[in-house]
Short mmCIF file of N, CA and C in Angstrom, two decimals:
data_model
loop_
_atom_site.label_atom_id
_atom_site.label_comp_id
_atom_site.label_asym_id
_atom_site.label_seq_id
_atom_site.Cartn_x
_atom_site.Cartn_y
_atom_site.Cartn_z
N MET A 1 -19.08 -27.01 -80.93
CA MET A 1 -19.88 -27.37 -81.76
C MET A 1 -20.02 -26.53 -82.94
N VAL A 2 -20.29 -26.29 -84.12
CA VAL A 2 -20.30 -25.94 -85.22
C VAL A 2 -21.67 -25.62 -85.94
N ASP A 3 -22.29 -24.58 -85.93
CA ASP A 3 -23.79 -24.59 -86.37
C ASP A 3 -24.05 -24.06 -87.85
N GLU A 4 -24.98 -24.15 -88.42
CA GLU A 4 -25.30 -24.07 -89.85
C GLU A 4 -24.75 -22.33 -90.26
N ASN A 5 -24.78 -21.61 -89.44
CA ASN A 5 -23.84 -20.15 -89.36
C ASN A 5 -22.35 -19.87 -89.21
N GLY A 6 -21.78 -21.11 -89.14
CA GLY A 6 -20.44 -21.48 -88.52
C GLY A 6 -20.27 -20.94 -87.44
N THR A 7 -20.94 -20.85 -86.61
CA THR A 7 -20.53 -20.11 -85.14
C THR A 7 -20.31 -21.18 -84.34
N GLU A 8 -18.94 -21.06 -83.79
CA GLU A 8 -19.17 -22.10 -83.19
C GLU A 8 -18.97 -21.97 -81.46
N THR A 9 -19.34 -23.13 -80.77
CA THR A 9 -20.43 -23.01 -79.28
C THR A 9 -20.06 -24.01 -78.85
N ASP A 10 -19.91 -23.69 -77.48
CA ASP A 10 -19.14 -24.87 -76.70
C ASP A 10 -20.44 -25.53 -75.96
N VAL A 11 -20.41 -26.92 -75.99
CA VAL A 11 -21.68 -27.65 -75.59
C VAL A 11 -21.21 -28.77 -74.35
N LYS A 12 -21.54 -28.59 -73.42
CA LYS A 12 -21.35 -29.20 -72.26
C LYS A 12 -22.13 -30.67 -72.98
N ILE A 13 -21.56 -31.72 -72.54
CA ILE A 13 -22.23 -33.36 -72.97
C ILE A 13 -22.25 -34.12 -71.56
N GLN A 14 -23.22 -34.26 -71.07
CA GLN A 14 -23.56 -35.16 -69.63
C GLN A 14 -22.88 -36.43 -69.99
N ARG A 15 -22.26 -36.66 -68.82
CA ARG A 15 -21.82 -38.33 -68.98
C ARG A 15 -22.55 -38.80 -68.00
N ALA A 16 -22.77 -40.42 -68.28
CA ALA A 16 -23.37 -41.14 -67.07
C ALA A 16 -22.94 -42.50 -67.18
N ARG A 17 -23.32 -43.25 -65.86
CA ARG A 17 -22.91 -44.75 -66.00
C ARG A 17 -23.79 -45.60 -65.44
N CYS A 18 -23.57 -46.74 -66.12
CA CYS A 18 -24.73 -47.76 -65.54
C CYS A 18 -24.79 -47.79 -64.50
N HIS A 19 -25.55 -48.28 -63.93
CA HIS A 19 -25.63 -48.98 -62.13
C HIS A 19 -25.49 -50.45 -62.32
N VAL A 20 -25.80 -50.96 -63.41
CA VAL A 20 -25.84 -52.51 -63.66
C VAL A 20 -24.58 -52.90 -63.88
N CYS A 21 -24.20 -52.52 -64.91
CA CYS A 21 -22.58 -53.21 -65.31
C CYS A 21 -21.65 -51.76 -65.50
N ASN A 22 -21.52 -50.69 -64.92
CA ASN A 22 -20.65 -49.97 -64.18
C ASN A 22 -20.11 -49.37 -65.65
N ALA A 23 -20.50 -49.10 -67.18
CA ALA A 23 -20.05 -48.70 -68.07
C ALA A 23 -20.50 -47.26 -67.84
N GLY A 24 -19.49 -45.88 -68.72
CA GLY A 24 -19.80 -44.98 -68.92
C GLY A 24 -20.12 -44.70 -70.25
N PHE A 25 -21.19 -43.74 -70.03
CA PHE A 25 -21.71 -43.22 -71.70
C PHE A 25 -21.96 -41.96 -71.78
N SER A 26 -22.22 -41.09 -72.82
CA SER A 26 -22.61 -40.02 -73.03
C SER A 26 -23.96 -39.40 -73.86
N LEU A 27 -24.80 -38.71 -73.17
CA LEU A 27 -26.23 -38.36 -73.23
C LEU A 27 -26.06 -36.84 -74.29
N LEU A 28 -26.34 -37.79 -75.57
CA LEU A 28 -25.90 -36.32 -76.45
C LEU A 28 -27.46 -35.57 -76.68
N TYR A 29 -27.35 -34.43 -77.25
CA TYR A 29 -28.55 -33.52 -77.64
C TYR A 29 -28.68 -34.22 -78.99
N ASP A 30 -30.02 -33.74 -79.70
CA ASP A 30 -30.48 -34.31 -80.57
C ASP A 30 -29.76 -34.01 -81.85
N PHE A 31 -29.43 -32.75 -81.57
CA PHE A 31 -28.56 -31.45 -82.68
C PHE A 31 -27.27 -32.38 -82.75
N LEU A 32 -26.67 -32.87 -82.12
CA LEU A 32 -25.46 -33.36 -82.10
C LEU A 32 -25.16 -34.66 -82.97
N VAL A 33 -23.94 -34.77 -83.43
CA VAL A 33 -23.86 -35.85 -84.39
C VAL A 33 -22.33 -37.15 -83.73
N PRO A 34 -22.50 -38.13 -83.15
CA PRO A 34 -21.56 -38.71 -82.29
C PRO A 34 -20.09 -38.36 -83.25
N HIS A 35 -19.07 -38.11 -82.91
CA HIS A 35 -17.70 -37.70 -83.05
C HIS A 35 -17.48 -36.94 -84.36
N SER A 36 -18.63 -36.08 -83.96
CA SER A 36 -18.57 -34.69 -85.20
C SER A 36 -18.41 -33.29 -84.32
N LYS A 37 -17.80 -32.29 -84.94
CA LYS A 37 -18.17 -31.27 -84.19
C LYS A 37 -18.83 -30.11 -84.93
N PHE A 38 -20.04 -30.91 -85.89
CA PHE A 38 -20.89 -29.72 -86.60
C PHE A 38 -22.13 -30.29 -86.04
N SER A 39 -22.95 -29.43 -86.19
CA SER A 39 -24.47 -29.65 -86.00
C SER A 39 -25.32 -30.81 -86.99
N VAL A 40 -26.39 -31.35 -86.87
CA VAL A 40 -26.80 -31.90 -87.49
C VAL A 40 -27.52 -31.01 -88.58
N ASN A 41 -28.12 -29.53 -88.36
CA ASN A 41 -28.26 -28.74 -89.66
C ASN A 41 -27.36 -28.02 -89.97
N ALA A 42 -26.20 -28.16 -89.63
CA ALA A 42 -24.82 -27.72 -90.69
C ALA A 42 -24.78 -28.94 -91.72
N LEU A 43 -24.70 -30.16 -91.38
CA LEU A 43 -24.39 -30.94 -91.98
C LEU A 43 -25.60 -30.95 -93.20
N ALA A 44 -26.82 -31.16 -92.74
CA ALA A 44 -27.83 -31.25 -93.36
C ALA A 44 -27.72 -30.53 -94.92
N GLU A 45 -27.75 -28.89 -94.24
CA GLU A 45 -27.79 -28.07 -95.34
C GLU A 45 -26.59 -28.08 -96.35
N ALA A 46 -25.43 -28.23 -95.94
CA ALA A 46 -24.18 -28.63 -97.01
C ALA A 46 -24.59 -30.25 -98.11
N ALA A 47 -25.38 -30.89 -97.52
CA ALA A 47 -25.65 -32.21 -98.17
C ALA A 47 -26.59 -31.93 -99.25
N LYS A 48 -27.45 -31.02 -98.60
CA LYS A 48 -28.84 -30.57 -99.09
C LYS A 48 -28.32 -29.90 -101.02
N ASN A 49 -27.39 -28.59 -100.48
CA ASN A 49 -26.82 -27.91 -101.32
C ASN A 49 -25.45 -29.07 -102.29
N TYR A 50 -25.30 -29.79 -101.65
CA TYR A 50 -24.75 -30.82 -102.81
C TYR A 50 -25.51 -31.29 -103.76
N LEU A 51 -26.47 -32.13 -103.22
CA LEU A 51 -27.27 -32.85 -103.85
C LEU A 51 -28.55 -31.72 -104.74
N GLU A 52 -28.73 -30.89 -104.64
CA GLU A 52 -29.62 -29.97 -105.17
C GLU A 52 -29.12 -29.39 -106.65
N GLU A 53 -28.11 -28.72 -106.24
CA GLU A 53 -27.10 -28.07 -107.68
C GLU A 53 -25.89 -28.66 -108.06
N PRO A 54 -25.34 -28.20 -109.07
CA PRO A 54 -24.55 -29.05 -110.07
C PRO A 54 -23.20 -28.71 -109.87
N ASN A 55 -22.67 -28.86 -108.76
CA ASN A 55 -21.61 -28.20 -108.74
C ASN A 55 -20.39 -29.28 -107.70
N SER A 56 -19.20 -28.57 -107.33
CA SER A 56 -18.16 -29.70 -106.82
C SER A 56 -18.45 -29.57 -104.91
N TYR A 57 -17.16 -30.40 -104.74
CA TYR A 57 -17.52 -30.49 -103.00
C TYR A 57 -17.07 -29.00 -102.67
N LEU A 58 -16.32 -28.25 -103.24
CA LEU A 58 -15.23 -27.08 -102.68
C LEU A 58 -16.99 -26.25 -102.78
N SER A 59 -17.25 -25.92 -104.08
CA SER A 59 -18.38 -25.00 -103.97
C SER A 59 -19.81 -25.08 -103.50
N ALA A 60 -20.18 -26.58 -103.10
CA ALA A 60 -21.10 -26.81 -102.19
C ALA A 60 -20.94 -26.53 -100.61
N LEU A 61 -19.90 -26.02 -100.30
CA LEU A 61 -19.30 -25.86 -98.60
C LEU A 61 -20.17 -24.68 -98.53
N THR A 62 -20.67 -24.39 -97.09
CA THR A 62 -21.28 -23.80 -96.59
C THR A 62 -20.53 -23.06 -95.40
N ALA A 63 -20.95 -21.62 -94.84
CA ALA A 63 -20.60 -21.06 -93.60
C ALA A 63 -20.12 -22.05 -92.67
N GLY A 64 -21.56 -23.09 -92.56
CA GLY A 64 -20.88 -24.10 -91.24
C GLY A 64 -20.51 -25.26 -91.63
N VAL A 65 -20.00 -25.56 -92.95
CA VAL A 65 -18.97 -27.06 -93.44
C VAL A 65 -18.15 -26.30 -94.43
N ALA A 66 -16.93 -25.43 -94.01
CA ALA A 66 -16.78 -25.18 -94.51
C ALA A 66 -15.05 -26.14 -95.40
N GLU A 67 -15.07 -27.43 -95.14
CA GLU A 67 -14.33 -28.46 -95.14
C GLU A 67 -14.85 -29.39 -96.27
N ALA A 68 -13.88 -29.15 -97.35
CA ALA A 68 -14.37 -30.24 -98.38
C ALA A 68 -14.10 -31.68 -98.39
N ALA A 69 -13.42 -32.13 -97.45
CA ALA A 69 -13.06 -33.61 -96.71
C ALA A 69 -14.36 -33.73 -95.93
N VAL A 70 -15.04 -33.27 -95.05
CA VAL A 70 -15.78 -32.85 -94.30
C VAL A 70 -17.38 -33.50 -95.04
N LEU A 71 -17.85 -32.48 -95.85
CA LEU A 71 -18.35 -32.64 -96.69
C LEU A 71 -18.73 -33.62 -97.78
N PHE A 72 -17.39 -34.64 -98.00
CA PHE A 72 -17.63 -35.48 -98.48
C PHE A 72 -17.71 -36.85 -97.80
N ARG A 73 -17.44 -36.67 -96.63
CA ARG A 73 -17.98 -37.81 -95.24
C ARG A 73 -18.63 -38.06 -95.28
N VAL A 74 -19.58 -36.64 -95.59
CA VAL A 74 -20.92 -36.43 -94.79
C VAL A 74 -22.07 -36.98 -96.28
N ILE A 75 -21.23 -37.06 -96.99
CA ILE A 75 -22.19 -37.03 -98.71
C ILE A 75 -22.34 -38.97 -98.72
N GLU A 76 -21.18 -39.62 -98.11
CA GLU A 76 -20.85 -40.96 -98.00
C GLU A 76 -21.34 -41.66 -97.15
N GLN A 77 -21.61 -40.95 -95.87
CA GLN A 77 -22.28 -41.82 -94.73
C GLN A 77 -23.58 -41.38 -95.19
N VAL A 78 -24.24 -40.25 -95.79
CA VAL A 78 -25.70 -40.51 -96.15
C VAL A 78 -25.88 -41.61 -96.88
N LEU A 79 -25.21 -41.59 -98.06
CA LEU A 79 -25.68 -42.68 -98.99
C LEU A 79 -25.37 -43.91 -98.10
N SER A 80 -24.41 -44.48 -97.30
CA SER A 80 -24.60 -45.84 -96.77
C SER A 80 -25.36 -45.75 -96.03
N ASN A 81 -25.76 -44.93 -95.50
CA ASN A 81 -27.41 -45.50 -94.62
C ASN A 81 -28.36 -44.97 -95.45
N LEU A 82 -28.50 -44.63 -96.40
CA LEU A 82 -29.73 -44.58 -97.41
C LEU A 82 -31.09 -45.43 -97.83
N PRO A 83 -30.46 -47.01 -97.39
CA PRO A 83 -31.14 -47.88 -97.68
C PRO A 83 -32.13 -48.05 -96.43
N THR A 84 -31.30 -48.13 -95.15
CA THR A 84 -32.64 -48.16 -93.86
C THR A 84 -33.60 -47.01 -93.60
N PHE A 85 -33.06 -45.80 -93.97
CA PHE A 85 -33.72 -44.55 -93.99
C PHE A 85 -34.67 -44.57 -94.84
N TRP A 86 -34.52 -45.31 -96.25
CA TRP A 86 -35.71 -45.48 -97.24
C TRP A 86 -36.81 -46.38 -96.74
N MET A 87 -36.11 -47.32 -96.25
CA MET A 87 -37.25 -48.68 -95.90
C MET A 87 -38.34 -48.18 -94.56
N TRP A 88 -37.81 -47.16 -93.68
CA TRP A 88 -38.63 -46.65 -92.82
C TRP A 88 -39.34 -45.25 -93.68
N LEU A 89 -39.04 -44.70 -94.02
CA LEU A 89 -39.70 -43.54 -94.61
C LEU A 89 -40.74 -43.97 -96.04
N SER A 90 -40.46 -45.06 -96.51
CA SER A 90 -41.69 -45.46 -97.43
C SER A 90 -42.76 -46.03 -96.52
N ARG A 91 -42.19 -46.76 -95.67
CA ARG A 91 -43.57 -47.32 -94.74
C ARG A 91 -44.41 -46.26 -93.93
N VAL A 92 -43.83 -45.36 -93.92
CA VAL A 92 -44.39 -44.24 -93.47
C VAL A 92 -45.14 -43.40 -94.38
N LEU A 93 -44.89 -42.86 -95.36
CA LEU A 93 -45.51 -42.10 -96.62
C LEU A 93 -46.58 -43.43 -97.19
N ILE A 94 -46.24 -44.26 -97.13
CA ILE A 94 -47.23 -45.14 -97.41
C ILE A 94 -48.50 -45.52 -96.67
N ALA A 95 -48.43 -45.67 -95.35
CA ALA A 95 -49.28 -45.47 -94.34
C ALA A 95 -50.24 -43.69 -94.52
N LYS A 96 -49.22 -43.08 -95.01
CA LYS A 96 -49.99 -41.57 -94.85
C LYS A 96 -50.86 -41.29 -96.45
N GLY A 97 -50.56 -42.32 -96.98
CA GLY A 97 -51.47 -42.02 -98.11
C GLY A 97 -50.36 -41.85 -99.59
N VAL A 98 -49.50 -42.02 -99.73
CA VAL A 98 -48.13 -41.89 -100.94
C VAL A 98 -48.70 -42.57 -101.78
N THR A 99 -48.36 -42.61 -103.31
CA THR A 99 -48.83 -43.65 -103.77
C THR A 99 -47.22 -44.10 -104.26
N VAL A 100 -47.20 -45.28 -104.34
CA VAL A 100 -45.81 -46.07 -104.79
C VAL A 100 -45.44 -45.31 -106.34
N ASP A 101 -46.44 -44.73 -107.36
CA ASP A 101 -45.61 -44.18 -108.06
C ASP A 101 -45.10 -42.81 -107.88
N GLU A 102 -45.03 -41.91 -107.02
CA GLU A 102 -44.70 -40.87 -106.14
C GLU A 102 -43.46 -41.29 -105.78
N LEU A 103 -43.24 -42.70 -105.09
CA LEU A 103 -41.97 -42.99 -104.50
C LEU A 103 -41.23 -43.67 -105.46
N SER A 104 -41.62 -44.03 -106.53
CA SER A 104 -40.45 -44.75 -107.18
C SER A 104 -40.04 -43.53 -108.55
N LYS A 105 -40.68 -41.95 -108.58
CA LYS A 105 -40.00 -40.99 -109.03
C LYS A 105 -38.36 -40.70 -109.06
N GLU A 106 -37.60 -41.02 -110.32
CA GLU A 106 -35.98 -40.24 -109.66
C GLU A 106 -36.11 -39.06 -110.32
N ASN A 107 -35.58 -38.54 -109.31
CA ASN A 107 -34.79 -37.06 -109.46
C ASN A 107 -33.46 -37.34 -109.49
N SER A 108 -32.79 -36.35 -111.05
CA SER A 108 -31.60 -36.98 -111.31
C SER A 108 -31.08 -36.07 -110.29
N CYS A 109 -29.99 -36.67 -110.10
CA CYS A 109 -28.60 -35.52 -109.09
C CYS A 109 -27.90 -34.96 -110.38
N PRO A 110 -27.65 -33.44 -110.01
CA PRO A 110 -26.86 -33.08 -111.22
C PRO A 110 -25.30 -33.30 -110.63
N ASN A 111 -25.01 -33.91 -109.78
CA ASN A 111 -23.56 -34.46 -109.77
C ASN A 111 -23.08 -35.98 -109.95
N GLY A 112 -24.20 -36.76 -110.31
CA GLY A 112 -24.04 -37.86 -110.64
C GLY A 112 -23.15 -38.41 -111.62
N SER A 113 -23.01 -37.67 -112.47
CA SER A 113 -22.49 -37.87 -113.85
C SER A 113 -21.07 -37.84 -113.75
N LYS A 114 -20.25 -37.16 -112.50
CA LYS A 114 -19.02 -37.19 -111.86
C LYS A 114 -18.40 -38.00 -111.29
N CYS A 115 -19.35 -38.97 -111.03
CA CYS A 115 -19.25 -40.47 -109.97
C CYS A 115 -17.99 -41.12 -110.81
N ARG A 116 -16.82 -41.61 -110.12
CA ARG A 116 -16.31 -42.84 -110.42
C ARG A 116 -16.31 -44.07 -109.80
N LYS A 117 -16.98 -44.18 -108.98
CA LYS A 117 -17.09 -45.07 -107.84
C LYS A 117 -18.53 -45.92 -108.35
N PRO A 118 -18.09 -47.13 -108.81
CA PRO A 118 -19.92 -47.80 -109.09
C PRO A 118 -21.11 -47.82 -108.17
N GLY A 119 -21.77 -47.85 -108.73
CA GLY A 119 -22.79 -47.72 -108.00
C GLY A 119 -23.05 -46.02 -107.34
N LYS A 120 -22.23 -45.09 -107.30
CA LYS A 120 -22.58 -43.97 -106.71
C LYS A 120 -23.97 -42.84 -107.40
N GLU A 121 -23.57 -42.99 -108.58
CA GLU A 121 -24.65 -42.11 -109.47
C GLU A 121 -26.02 -42.46 -108.64
N LYS A 122 -26.27 -44.12 -108.70
CA LYS A 122 -27.27 -44.38 -109.04
C LYS A 122 -27.98 -43.77 -106.85
N LYS A 123 -26.72 -43.84 -106.14
CA LYS A 123 -27.41 -43.75 -104.98
C LYS A 123 -27.52 -42.19 -104.68
N LEU A 124 -26.63 -41.07 -105.21
CA LEU A 124 -26.72 -40.03 -105.82
C LEU A 124 -28.38 -39.36 -105.76
N HIS A 125 -28.83 -40.22 -107.13
CA HIS A 125 -30.32 -40.07 -107.12
C HIS A 125 -31.23 -40.38 -106.70
N TRP A 126 -31.05 -41.69 -106.16
CA TRP A 126 -31.75 -41.84 -104.83
C TRP A 126 -31.72 -40.84 -103.62
N ALA A 127 -30.74 -40.19 -103.30
CA ALA A 127 -30.65 -39.30 -102.48
C ALA A 127 -31.22 -38.13 -102.43
N ARG A 128 -31.50 -37.55 -104.15
CA ARG A 128 -32.45 -36.39 -104.37
C ARG A 128 -33.49 -36.48 -103.93
N SER A 129 -33.87 -37.64 -105.04
CA SER A 129 -35.34 -38.16 -104.73
C SER A 129 -36.28 -37.90 -103.32
N VAL A 130 -34.91 -38.38 -102.31
CA VAL A 130 -35.85 -38.69 -100.85
C VAL A 130 -35.70 -36.98 -100.39
N ILE A 131 -34.81 -36.16 -101.19
CA ILE A 131 -34.71 -34.69 -100.35
C ILE A 131 -36.03 -33.96 -101.25
N ARG A 132 -36.22 -34.79 -102.55
CA ARG A 132 -37.19 -33.89 -103.26
C ARG A 132 -38.51 -33.87 -102.48
N LEU A 133 -38.66 -35.35 -102.45
CA LEU A 133 -40.25 -35.99 -101.72
C LEU A 133 -40.30 -35.48 -100.43
N VAL A 134 -39.67 -35.64 -99.82
CA VAL A 134 -39.48 -35.05 -98.10
C VAL A 134 -38.31 -34.08 -97.98
N PRO A 135 -39.05 -32.74 -98.11
CA PRO A 135 -37.44 -31.51 -97.86
C PRO A 135 -37.23 -31.62 -96.25
N SER A 136 -37.51 -32.26 -95.63
CA SER A 136 -37.32 -32.05 -94.30
C SER A 136 -36.68 -34.08 -94.05
N ALA A 137 -36.43 -34.39 -94.53
CA ALA A 137 -36.38 -35.63 -94.70
C ALA A 137 -34.69 -35.79 -93.40
N PHE A 138 -33.85 -35.15 -93.58
CA PHE A 138 -33.08 -35.32 -92.24
C PHE A 138 -33.33 -34.72 -91.09
N GLU A 139 -34.09 -33.61 -90.70
CA GLU A 139 -34.62 -33.67 -89.58
C GLU A 139 -35.71 -34.98 -89.14
N LEU A 140 -36.29 -35.65 -90.18
CA LEU A 140 -37.23 -36.52 -89.20
C LEU A 140 -36.67 -37.64 -89.55
N ALA A 141 -35.30 -37.65 -90.03
CA ALA A 141 -34.69 -39.25 -89.59
C ALA A 141 -34.11 -39.09 -88.21
N GLY A 142 -33.88 -37.65 -87.77
CA GLY A 142 -33.13 -37.38 -86.86
C GLY A 142 -34.17 -37.67 -85.84
N ALA A 143 -35.25 -37.13 -85.91
CA ALA A 143 -36.33 -36.92 -84.80
C ALA A 143 -36.73 -38.66 -84.58
N ASN A 144 -36.44 -39.96 -85.49
CA ASN A 144 -37.07 -41.06 -85.15
C ASN A 144 -35.85 -41.96 -84.69
N GLY A 145 -34.58 -40.96 -84.46
CA GLY A 145 -33.54 -41.95 -84.34
C GLY A 145 -32.73 -42.53 -84.88
N ILE A 146 -32.82 -42.11 -86.77
CA ILE A 146 -32.53 -43.00 -87.48
C ILE A 146 -31.00 -41.71 -88.00
N SER A 147 -29.89 -42.08 -87.55
CA SER A 147 -28.59 -41.35 -88.05
C SER A 147 -28.24 -41.53 -89.58
N LEU A 148 -28.38 -40.15 -90.37
CA LEU A 148 -27.90 -40.15 -91.50
C LEU A 148 -26.02 -40.12 -91.69
N PHE A 149 -25.67 -39.11 -90.90
CA PHE A 149 -24.63 -38.53 -90.92
C PHE A 149 -23.57 -39.45 -90.01
N SER A 150 -23.73 -40.59 -89.15
CA SER A 150 -22.57 -40.95 -88.47
C SER A 150 -22.81 -42.81 -88.78
N LYS A 151 -21.57 -43.35 -88.45
CA LYS A 151 -21.70 -44.32 -89.08
C LYS A 151 -22.49 -45.46 -88.46
N SER A 152 -22.72 -46.31 -88.56
CA SER A 152 -23.89 -47.03 -87.80
C SER A 152 -22.68 -48.09 -86.96
N LYS A 153 -22.91 -47.73 -85.77
CA LYS A 153 -22.24 -49.01 -85.31
C LYS A 153 -22.82 -49.54 -84.37
N LYS A 154 -22.40 -50.79 -84.19
CA LYS A 154 -23.02 -52.12 -83.32
C LYS A 154 -23.64 -51.56 -82.07
N VAL A 155 -25.03 -51.96 -81.50
CA VAL A 155 -24.64 -51.31 -80.44
C VAL A 155 -24.86 -52.42 -78.94
N VAL A 156 -23.97 -51.66 -78.37
CA VAL A 156 -23.31 -52.53 -77.12
C VAL A 156 -24.67 -52.63 -75.98
N ARG A 157 -25.34 -53.38 -75.82
CA ARG A 157 -26.48 -53.69 -74.60
C ARG A 157 -25.94 -53.93 -73.20
N CYS A 158 -26.20 -53.24 -72.48
CA CYS A 158 -25.99 -53.43 -70.53
C CYS A 158 -26.23 -55.21 -70.83
N LYS A 159 -25.39 -55.68 -69.43
CA LYS A 159 -25.35 -56.65 -69.61
C LYS A 159 -26.44 -57.37 -68.16
N GLY A 160 -26.82 -56.10 -67.95
CA GLY A 160 -28.05 -56.16 -66.97
C GLY A 160 -29.36 -56.02 -67.61
N ARG A 161 -29.65 -55.43 -69.04
CA ARG A 161 -30.74 -55.46 -69.56
C ARG A 161 -31.16 -56.65 -70.23
N THR A 162 -32.47 -56.73 -70.67
CA THR A 162 -32.89 -57.69 -71.20
C THR A 162 -33.08 -57.97 -72.97
#
């Protein structure tokens, strides 16, 4: 695993087996992203760096994420998982007394004007709004089981569970 400081650490991942269907699965720590060697904090720091400052993928790299392709993939995954996270976050914030006007404020992302893909500019502005509204959005998502950094996969249920 690579943390936000760029330090590589070996992490042992426990494997388990279902007693009902005999399927094997991994028990991941909260700071790990499935199928990635980078920690959640390292990815969050690089994504915030890109969303906050006018720069390219290369200049947004951090000590923890030193490859432009990784940062590009992370931004794409955050943008694809953003609608699910936003729905959850808006319910939580409204329950805590945040007004709808505060939720609808748009903070333009300084890198939005460089987008070639249709719709990506709007999503970058949306992602920056989330970061501005809740600075700990990435950590909050992870603590509530919402993955912003990995592709959402179909959950396979055990045959023995209902």
